[in-house]
mmCIF file of N, CA and C in Angstrom:
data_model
loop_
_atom_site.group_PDB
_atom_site.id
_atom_site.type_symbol
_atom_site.label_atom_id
_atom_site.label_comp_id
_atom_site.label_asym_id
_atom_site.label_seq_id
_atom_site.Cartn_x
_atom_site.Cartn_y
_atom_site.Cartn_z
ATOM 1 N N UNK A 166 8.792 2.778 68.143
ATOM 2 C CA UNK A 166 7.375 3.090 68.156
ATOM 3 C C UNK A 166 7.138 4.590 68.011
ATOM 4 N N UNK A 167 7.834 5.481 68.583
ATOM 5 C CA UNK A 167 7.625 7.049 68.820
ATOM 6 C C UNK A 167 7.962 7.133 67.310
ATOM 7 N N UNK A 168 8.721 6.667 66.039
ATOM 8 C CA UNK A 168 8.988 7.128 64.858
ATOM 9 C C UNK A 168 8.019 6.600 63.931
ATOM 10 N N UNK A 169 6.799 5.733 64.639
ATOM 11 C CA UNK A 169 5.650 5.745 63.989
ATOM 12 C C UNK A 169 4.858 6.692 64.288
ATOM 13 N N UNK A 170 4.569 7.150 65.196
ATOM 14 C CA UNK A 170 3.765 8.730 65.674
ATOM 15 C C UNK A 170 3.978 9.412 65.110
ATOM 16 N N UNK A 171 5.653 10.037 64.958
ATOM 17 C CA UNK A 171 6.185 10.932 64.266
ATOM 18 C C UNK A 171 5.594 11.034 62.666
ATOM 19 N N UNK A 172 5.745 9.409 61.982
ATOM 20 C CA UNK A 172 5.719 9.516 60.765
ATOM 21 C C UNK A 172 4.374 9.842 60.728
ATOM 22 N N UNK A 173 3.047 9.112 61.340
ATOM 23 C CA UNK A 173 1.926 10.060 61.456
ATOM 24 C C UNK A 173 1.125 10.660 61.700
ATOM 25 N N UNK A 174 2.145 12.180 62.303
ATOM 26 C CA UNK A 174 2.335 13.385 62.643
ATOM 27 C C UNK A 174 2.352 14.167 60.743
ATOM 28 N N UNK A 175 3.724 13.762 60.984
ATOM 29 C CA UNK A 175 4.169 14.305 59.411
ATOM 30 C C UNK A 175 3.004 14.420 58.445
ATOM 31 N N UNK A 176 2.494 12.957 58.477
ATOM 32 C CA UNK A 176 1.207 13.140 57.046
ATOM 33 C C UNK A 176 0.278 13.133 57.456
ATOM 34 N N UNK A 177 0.039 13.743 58.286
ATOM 35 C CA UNK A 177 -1.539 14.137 59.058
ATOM 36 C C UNK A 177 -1.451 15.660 58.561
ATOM 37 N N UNK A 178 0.087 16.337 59.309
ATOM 38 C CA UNK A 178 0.315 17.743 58.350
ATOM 39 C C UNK A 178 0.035 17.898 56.855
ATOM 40 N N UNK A 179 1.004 17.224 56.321
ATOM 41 C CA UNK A 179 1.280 17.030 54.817
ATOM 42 C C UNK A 179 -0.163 17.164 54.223
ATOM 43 N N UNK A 180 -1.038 16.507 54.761
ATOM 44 C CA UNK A 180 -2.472 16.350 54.074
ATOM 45 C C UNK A 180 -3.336 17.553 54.492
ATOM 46 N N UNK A 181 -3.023 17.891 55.624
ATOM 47 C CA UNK A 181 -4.103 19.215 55.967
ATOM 48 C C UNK A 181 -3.038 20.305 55.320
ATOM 49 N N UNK A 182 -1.998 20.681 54.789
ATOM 50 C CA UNK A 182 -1.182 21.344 54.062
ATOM 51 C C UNK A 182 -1.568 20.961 52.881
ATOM 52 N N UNK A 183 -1.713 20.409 52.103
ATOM 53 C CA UNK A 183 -2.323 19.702 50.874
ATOM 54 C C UNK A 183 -4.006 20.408 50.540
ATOM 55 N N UNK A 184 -4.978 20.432 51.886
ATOM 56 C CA UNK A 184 -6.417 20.375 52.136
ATOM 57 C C UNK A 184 -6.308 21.940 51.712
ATOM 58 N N UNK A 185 -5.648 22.526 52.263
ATOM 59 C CA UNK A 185 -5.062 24.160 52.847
ATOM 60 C C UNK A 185 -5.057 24.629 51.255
ATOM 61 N N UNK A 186 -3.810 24.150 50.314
ATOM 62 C CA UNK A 186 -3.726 24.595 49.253
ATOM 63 C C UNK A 186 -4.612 24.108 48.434
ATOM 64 N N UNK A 187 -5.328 23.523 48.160
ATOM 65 C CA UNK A 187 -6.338 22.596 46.956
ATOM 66 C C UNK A 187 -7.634 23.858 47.929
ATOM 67 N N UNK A 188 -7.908 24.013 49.399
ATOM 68 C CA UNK A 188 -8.774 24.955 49.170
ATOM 69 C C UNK A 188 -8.078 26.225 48.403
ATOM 70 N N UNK A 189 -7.309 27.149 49.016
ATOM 71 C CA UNK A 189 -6.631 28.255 48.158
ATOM 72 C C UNK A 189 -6.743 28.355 46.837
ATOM 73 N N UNK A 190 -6.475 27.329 46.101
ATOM 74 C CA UNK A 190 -6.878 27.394 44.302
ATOM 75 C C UNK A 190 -8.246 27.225 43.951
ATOM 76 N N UNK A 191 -9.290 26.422 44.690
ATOM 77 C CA UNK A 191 -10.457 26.659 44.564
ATOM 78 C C UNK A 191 -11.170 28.457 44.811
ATOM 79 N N UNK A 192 -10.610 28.341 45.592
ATOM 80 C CA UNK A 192 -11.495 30.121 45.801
ATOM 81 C C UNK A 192 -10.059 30.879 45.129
ATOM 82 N N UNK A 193 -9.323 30.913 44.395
ATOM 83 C CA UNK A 193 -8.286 31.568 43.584
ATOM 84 C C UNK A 193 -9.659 31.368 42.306
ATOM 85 N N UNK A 194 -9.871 30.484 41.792
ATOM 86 C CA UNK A 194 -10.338 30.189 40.752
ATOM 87 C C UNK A 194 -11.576 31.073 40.817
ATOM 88 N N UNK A 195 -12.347 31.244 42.036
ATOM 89 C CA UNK A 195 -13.820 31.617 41.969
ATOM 90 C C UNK A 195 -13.359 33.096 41.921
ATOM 91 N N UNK A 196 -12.765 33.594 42.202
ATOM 92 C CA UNK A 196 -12.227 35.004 42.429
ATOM 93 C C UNK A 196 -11.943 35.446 40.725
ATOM 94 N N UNK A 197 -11.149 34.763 40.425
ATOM 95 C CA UNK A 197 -10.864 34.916 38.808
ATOM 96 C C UNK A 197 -12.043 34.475 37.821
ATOM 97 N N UNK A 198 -13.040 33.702 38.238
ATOM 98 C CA UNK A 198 -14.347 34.085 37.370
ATOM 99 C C UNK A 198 -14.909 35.105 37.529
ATOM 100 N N UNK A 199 -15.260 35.159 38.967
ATOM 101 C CA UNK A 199 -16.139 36.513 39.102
ATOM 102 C C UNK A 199 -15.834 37.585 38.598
ATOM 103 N N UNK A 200 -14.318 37.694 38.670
ATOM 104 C CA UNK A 200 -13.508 38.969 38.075
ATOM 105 C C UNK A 200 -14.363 38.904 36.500
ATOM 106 N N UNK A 201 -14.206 37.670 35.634
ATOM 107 C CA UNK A 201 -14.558 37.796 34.840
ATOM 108 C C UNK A 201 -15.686 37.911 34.055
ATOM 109 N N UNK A 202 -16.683 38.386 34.996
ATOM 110 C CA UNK A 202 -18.319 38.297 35.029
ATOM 111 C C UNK A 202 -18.836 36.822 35.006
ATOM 112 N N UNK A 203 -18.610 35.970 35.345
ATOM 113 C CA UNK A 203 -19.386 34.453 35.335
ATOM 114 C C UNK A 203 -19.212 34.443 37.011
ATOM 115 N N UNK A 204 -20.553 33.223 37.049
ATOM 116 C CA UNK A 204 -20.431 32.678 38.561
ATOM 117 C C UNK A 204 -19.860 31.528 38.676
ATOM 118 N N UNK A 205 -19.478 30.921 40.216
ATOM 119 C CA UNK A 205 -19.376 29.695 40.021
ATOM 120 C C UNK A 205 -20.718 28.357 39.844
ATOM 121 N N UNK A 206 -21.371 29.271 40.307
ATOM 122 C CA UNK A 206 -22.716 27.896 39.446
ATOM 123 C C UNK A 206 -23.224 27.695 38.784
ATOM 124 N N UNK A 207 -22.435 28.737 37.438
ATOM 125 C CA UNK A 207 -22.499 28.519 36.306
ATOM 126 C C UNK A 207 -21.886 27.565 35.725
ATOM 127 N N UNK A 208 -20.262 28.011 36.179
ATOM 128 C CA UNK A 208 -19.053 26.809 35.421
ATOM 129 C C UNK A 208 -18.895 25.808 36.035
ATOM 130 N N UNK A 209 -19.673 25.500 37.236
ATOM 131 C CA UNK A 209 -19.765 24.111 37.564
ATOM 132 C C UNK A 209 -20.749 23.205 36.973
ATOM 133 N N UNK A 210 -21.941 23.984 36.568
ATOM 134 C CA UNK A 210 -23.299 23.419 36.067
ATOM 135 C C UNK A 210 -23.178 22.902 35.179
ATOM 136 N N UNK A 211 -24.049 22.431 34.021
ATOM 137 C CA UNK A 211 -24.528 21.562 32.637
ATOM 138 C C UNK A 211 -24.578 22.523 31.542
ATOM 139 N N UNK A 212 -24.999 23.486 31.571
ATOM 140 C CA UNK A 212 -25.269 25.112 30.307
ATOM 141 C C UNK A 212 -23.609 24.751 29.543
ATOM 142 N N UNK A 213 -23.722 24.446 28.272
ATOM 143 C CA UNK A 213 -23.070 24.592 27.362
ATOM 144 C C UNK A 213 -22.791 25.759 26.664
ATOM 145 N N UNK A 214 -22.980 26.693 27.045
ATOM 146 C CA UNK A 214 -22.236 27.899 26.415
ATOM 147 C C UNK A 214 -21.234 27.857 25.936
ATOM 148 N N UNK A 215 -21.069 28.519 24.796
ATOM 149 C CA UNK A 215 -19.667 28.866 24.079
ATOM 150 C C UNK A 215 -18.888 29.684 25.492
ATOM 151 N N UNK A 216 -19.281 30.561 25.837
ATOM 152 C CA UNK A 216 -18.526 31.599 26.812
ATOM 153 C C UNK A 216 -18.106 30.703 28.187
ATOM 154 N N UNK A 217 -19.245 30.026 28.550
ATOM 155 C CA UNK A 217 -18.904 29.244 29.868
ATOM 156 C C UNK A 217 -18.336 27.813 29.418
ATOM 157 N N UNK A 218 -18.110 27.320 28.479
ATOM 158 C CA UNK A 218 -17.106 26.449 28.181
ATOM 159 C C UNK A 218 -15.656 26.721 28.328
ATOM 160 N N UNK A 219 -15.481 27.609 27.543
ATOM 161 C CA UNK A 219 -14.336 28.066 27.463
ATOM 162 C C UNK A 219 -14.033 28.565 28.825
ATOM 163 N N UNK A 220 -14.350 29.328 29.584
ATOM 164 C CA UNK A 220 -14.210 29.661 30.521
ATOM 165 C C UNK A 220 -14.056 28.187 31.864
ATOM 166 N N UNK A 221 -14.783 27.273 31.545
ATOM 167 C CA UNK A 221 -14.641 25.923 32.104
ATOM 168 C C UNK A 221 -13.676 25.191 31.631
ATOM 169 N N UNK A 222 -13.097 25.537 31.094
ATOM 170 C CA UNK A 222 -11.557 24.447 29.837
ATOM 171 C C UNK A 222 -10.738 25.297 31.044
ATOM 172 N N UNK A 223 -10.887 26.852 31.272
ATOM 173 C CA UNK A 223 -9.476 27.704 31.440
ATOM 174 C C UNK A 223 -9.773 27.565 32.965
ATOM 175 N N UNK A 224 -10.316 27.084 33.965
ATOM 176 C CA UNK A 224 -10.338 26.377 35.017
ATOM 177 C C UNK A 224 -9.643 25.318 35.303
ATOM 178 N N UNK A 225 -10.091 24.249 34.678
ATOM 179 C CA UNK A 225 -9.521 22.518 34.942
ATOM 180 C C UNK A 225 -8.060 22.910 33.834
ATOM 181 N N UNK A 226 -7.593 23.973 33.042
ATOM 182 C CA UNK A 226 -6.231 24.179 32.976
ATOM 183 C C UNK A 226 -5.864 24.516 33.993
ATOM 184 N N UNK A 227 -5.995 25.392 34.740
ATOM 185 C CA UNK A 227 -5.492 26.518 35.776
ATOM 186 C C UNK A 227 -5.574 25.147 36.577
ATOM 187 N N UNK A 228 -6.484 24.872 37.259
ATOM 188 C CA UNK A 228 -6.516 23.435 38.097
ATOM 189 C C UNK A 228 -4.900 22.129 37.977
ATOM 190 N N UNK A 229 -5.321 22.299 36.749
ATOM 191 C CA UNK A 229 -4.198 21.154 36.373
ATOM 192 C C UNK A 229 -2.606 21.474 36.692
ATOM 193 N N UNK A 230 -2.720 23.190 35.751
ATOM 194 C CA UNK A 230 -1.025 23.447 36.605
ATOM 195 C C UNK A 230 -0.552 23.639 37.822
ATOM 196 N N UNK A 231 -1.837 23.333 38.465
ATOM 197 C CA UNK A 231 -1.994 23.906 40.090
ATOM 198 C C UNK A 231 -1.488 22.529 40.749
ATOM 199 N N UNK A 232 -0.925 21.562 39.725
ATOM 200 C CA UNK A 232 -0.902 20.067 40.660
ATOM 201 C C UNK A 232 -2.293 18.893 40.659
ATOM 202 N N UNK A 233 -3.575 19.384 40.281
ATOM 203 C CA UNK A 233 -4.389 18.253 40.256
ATOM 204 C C UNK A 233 -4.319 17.920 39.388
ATOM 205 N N UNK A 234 -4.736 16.716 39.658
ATOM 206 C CA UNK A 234 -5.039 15.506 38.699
ATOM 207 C C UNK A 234 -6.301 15.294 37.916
ATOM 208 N N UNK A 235 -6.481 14.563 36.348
ATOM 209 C CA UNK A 235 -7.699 15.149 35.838
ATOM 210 C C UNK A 235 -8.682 14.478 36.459
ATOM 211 N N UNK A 236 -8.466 13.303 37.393
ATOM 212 C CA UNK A 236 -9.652 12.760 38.307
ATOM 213 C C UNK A 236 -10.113 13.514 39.206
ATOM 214 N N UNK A 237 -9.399 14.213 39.720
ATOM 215 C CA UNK A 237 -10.021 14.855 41.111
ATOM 216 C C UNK A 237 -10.635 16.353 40.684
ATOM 217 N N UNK A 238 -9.942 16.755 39.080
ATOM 218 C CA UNK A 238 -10.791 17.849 38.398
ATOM 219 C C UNK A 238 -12.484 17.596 37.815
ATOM 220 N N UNK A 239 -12.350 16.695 37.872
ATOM 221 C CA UNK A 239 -13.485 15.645 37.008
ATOM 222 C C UNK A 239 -14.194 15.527 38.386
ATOM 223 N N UNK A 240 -14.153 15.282 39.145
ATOM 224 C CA UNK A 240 -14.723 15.224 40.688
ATOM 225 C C UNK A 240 -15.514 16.685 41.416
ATOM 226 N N UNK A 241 -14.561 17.280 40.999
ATOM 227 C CA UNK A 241 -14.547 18.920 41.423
ATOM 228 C C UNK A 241 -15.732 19.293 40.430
ATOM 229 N N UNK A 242 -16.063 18.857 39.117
ATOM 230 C CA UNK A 242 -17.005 19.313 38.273
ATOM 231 C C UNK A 242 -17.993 18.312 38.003
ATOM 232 N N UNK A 243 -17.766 17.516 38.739
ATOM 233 C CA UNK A 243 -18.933 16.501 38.350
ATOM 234 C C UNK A 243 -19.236 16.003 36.603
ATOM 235 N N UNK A 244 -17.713 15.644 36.343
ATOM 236 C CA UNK A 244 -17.527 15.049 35.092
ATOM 237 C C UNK A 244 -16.607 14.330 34.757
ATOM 238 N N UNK A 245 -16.496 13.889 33.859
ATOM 239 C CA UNK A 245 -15.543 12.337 33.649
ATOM 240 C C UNK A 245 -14.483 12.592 33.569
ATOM 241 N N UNK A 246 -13.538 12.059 34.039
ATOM 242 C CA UNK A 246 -11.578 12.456 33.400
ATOM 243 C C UNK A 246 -10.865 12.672 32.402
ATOM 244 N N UNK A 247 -11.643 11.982 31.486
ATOM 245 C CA UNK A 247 -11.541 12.115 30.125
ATOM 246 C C UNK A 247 -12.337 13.516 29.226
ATOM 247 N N UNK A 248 -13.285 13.712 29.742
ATOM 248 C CA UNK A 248 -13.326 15.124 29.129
ATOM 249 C C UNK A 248 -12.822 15.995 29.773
ATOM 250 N N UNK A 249 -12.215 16.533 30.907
ATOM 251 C CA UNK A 249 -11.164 17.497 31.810
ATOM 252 C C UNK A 249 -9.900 17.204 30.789
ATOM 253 N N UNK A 250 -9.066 15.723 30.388
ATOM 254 C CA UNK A 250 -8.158 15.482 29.736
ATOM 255 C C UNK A 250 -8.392 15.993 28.502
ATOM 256 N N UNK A 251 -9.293 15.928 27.775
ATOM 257 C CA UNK A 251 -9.579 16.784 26.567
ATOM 258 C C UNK A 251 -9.449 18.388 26.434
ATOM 259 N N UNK A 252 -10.285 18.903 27.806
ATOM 260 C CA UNK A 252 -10.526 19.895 28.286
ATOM 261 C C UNK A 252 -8.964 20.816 28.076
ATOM 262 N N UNK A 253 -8.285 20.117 29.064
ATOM 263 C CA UNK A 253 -6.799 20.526 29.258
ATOM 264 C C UNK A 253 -6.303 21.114 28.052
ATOM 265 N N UNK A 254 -5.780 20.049 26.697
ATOM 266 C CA UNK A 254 -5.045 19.762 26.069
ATOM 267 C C UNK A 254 -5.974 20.836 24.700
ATOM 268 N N UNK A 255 -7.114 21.061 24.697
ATOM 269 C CA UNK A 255 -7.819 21.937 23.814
ATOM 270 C C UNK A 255 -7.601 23.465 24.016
ATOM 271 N N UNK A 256 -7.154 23.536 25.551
ATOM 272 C CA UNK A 256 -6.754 24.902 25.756
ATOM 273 C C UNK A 256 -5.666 25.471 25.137
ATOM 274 N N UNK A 257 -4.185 24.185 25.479
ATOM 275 C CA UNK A 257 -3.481 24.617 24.513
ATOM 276 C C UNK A 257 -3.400 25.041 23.283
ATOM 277 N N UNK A 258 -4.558 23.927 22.540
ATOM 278 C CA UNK A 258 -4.425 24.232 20.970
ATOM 279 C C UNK A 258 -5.380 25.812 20.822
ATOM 280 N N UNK A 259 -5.901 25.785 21.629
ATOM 281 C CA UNK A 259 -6.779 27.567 21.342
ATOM 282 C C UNK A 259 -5.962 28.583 21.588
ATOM 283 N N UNK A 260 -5.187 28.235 23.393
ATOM 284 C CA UNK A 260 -4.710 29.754 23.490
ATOM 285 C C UNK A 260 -3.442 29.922 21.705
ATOM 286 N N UNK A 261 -3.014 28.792 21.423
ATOM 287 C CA UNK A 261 -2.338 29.065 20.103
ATOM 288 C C UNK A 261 -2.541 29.474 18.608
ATOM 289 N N UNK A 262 -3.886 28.846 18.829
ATOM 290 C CA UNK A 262 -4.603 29.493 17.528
ATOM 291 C C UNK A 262 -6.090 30.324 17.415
ATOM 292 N N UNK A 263 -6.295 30.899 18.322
ATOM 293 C CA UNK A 263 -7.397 31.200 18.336
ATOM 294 C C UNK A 263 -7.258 32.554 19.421
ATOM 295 N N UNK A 264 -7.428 33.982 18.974
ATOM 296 C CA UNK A 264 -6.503 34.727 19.440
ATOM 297 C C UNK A 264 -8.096 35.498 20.622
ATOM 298 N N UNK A 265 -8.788 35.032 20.475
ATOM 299 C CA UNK A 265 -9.926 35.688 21.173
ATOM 300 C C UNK A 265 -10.171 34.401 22.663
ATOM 301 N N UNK A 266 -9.476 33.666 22.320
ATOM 302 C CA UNK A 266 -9.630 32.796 23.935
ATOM 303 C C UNK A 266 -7.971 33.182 23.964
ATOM 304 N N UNK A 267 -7.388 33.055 23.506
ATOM 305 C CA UNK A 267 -6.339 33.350 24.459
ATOM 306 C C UNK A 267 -5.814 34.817 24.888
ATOM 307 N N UNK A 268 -7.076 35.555 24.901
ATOM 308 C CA UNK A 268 -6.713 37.161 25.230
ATOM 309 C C UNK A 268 -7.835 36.769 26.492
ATOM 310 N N UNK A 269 -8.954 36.093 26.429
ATOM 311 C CA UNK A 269 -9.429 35.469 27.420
ATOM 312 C C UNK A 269 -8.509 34.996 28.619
ATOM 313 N N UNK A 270 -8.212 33.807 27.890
ATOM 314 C CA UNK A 270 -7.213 32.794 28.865
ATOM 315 C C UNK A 270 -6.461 33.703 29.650
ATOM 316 N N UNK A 271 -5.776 34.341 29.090
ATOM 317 C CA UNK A 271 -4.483 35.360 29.187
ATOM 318 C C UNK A 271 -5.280 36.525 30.508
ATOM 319 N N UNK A 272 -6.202 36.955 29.989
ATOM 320 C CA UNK A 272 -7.195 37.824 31.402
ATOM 321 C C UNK A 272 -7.248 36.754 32.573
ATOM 322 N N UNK A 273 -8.025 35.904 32.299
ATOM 323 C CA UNK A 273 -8.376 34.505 33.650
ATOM 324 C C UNK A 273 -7.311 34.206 34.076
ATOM 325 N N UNK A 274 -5.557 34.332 33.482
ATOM 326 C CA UNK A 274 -4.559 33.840 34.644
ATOM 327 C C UNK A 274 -3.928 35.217 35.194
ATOM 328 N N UNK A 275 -4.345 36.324 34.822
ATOM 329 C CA UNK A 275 -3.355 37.407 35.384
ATOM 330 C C UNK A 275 -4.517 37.797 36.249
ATOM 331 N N UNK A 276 -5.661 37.582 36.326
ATOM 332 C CA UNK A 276 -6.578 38.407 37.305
ATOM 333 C C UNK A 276 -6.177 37.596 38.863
#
């Protein structure tokens, strides 16, 4: 019985260690917009901007290598999984061909 307590002990931690880092990359992220002149209630909002798009793709990337998943990015923005999954995978093809987001991109992960 005591190695059921134990076990949850363990993932009572595990999850508030989990809570701990998923906050940390959220305010990592808000820190690295602001750096970059945008707010966050901008790139959370509906405004389609060229500038705050892109800048919203290089989030739910940063998000994604951070360990989330595109559901819970899609959650975080109040949008579907499937466009975060788009989102993701468009970054790649820009920071590669498109040399003005990825001098962007490239600012948003070193700040």
């Amino acid at each position: 019985m005591k190695k059921g307590i134990n076990h949850l002990l363990v993932i009572g931690q595990l999850t508030s260690d989990m809570e701990i880092s998923n906050f940390n990359v959220i305010s990592d992220s808000k820190r690295k917009i602001e750096l970059l002149g945008y707010k966050w209630i901008d790139v959370i909002g509906r405004r389609r901007t060229r500038e705050l798009v892109d800048v919203r793709h290089c989030v739910y990337h940063y998000l994604y290598q951070n360990n989330w998943n595109y559901t819970r990015i899609a959650k975080e923005f109040n949008r579907n999984h499937a466009s975060v999954l788009y989102a993701v995978r468009k970054v790649d093809s820009l920071v590669m061909h498109n040399k003005s987001f990825r001098n962007m991109y490239n600012q948003f992960i070193r700040t």
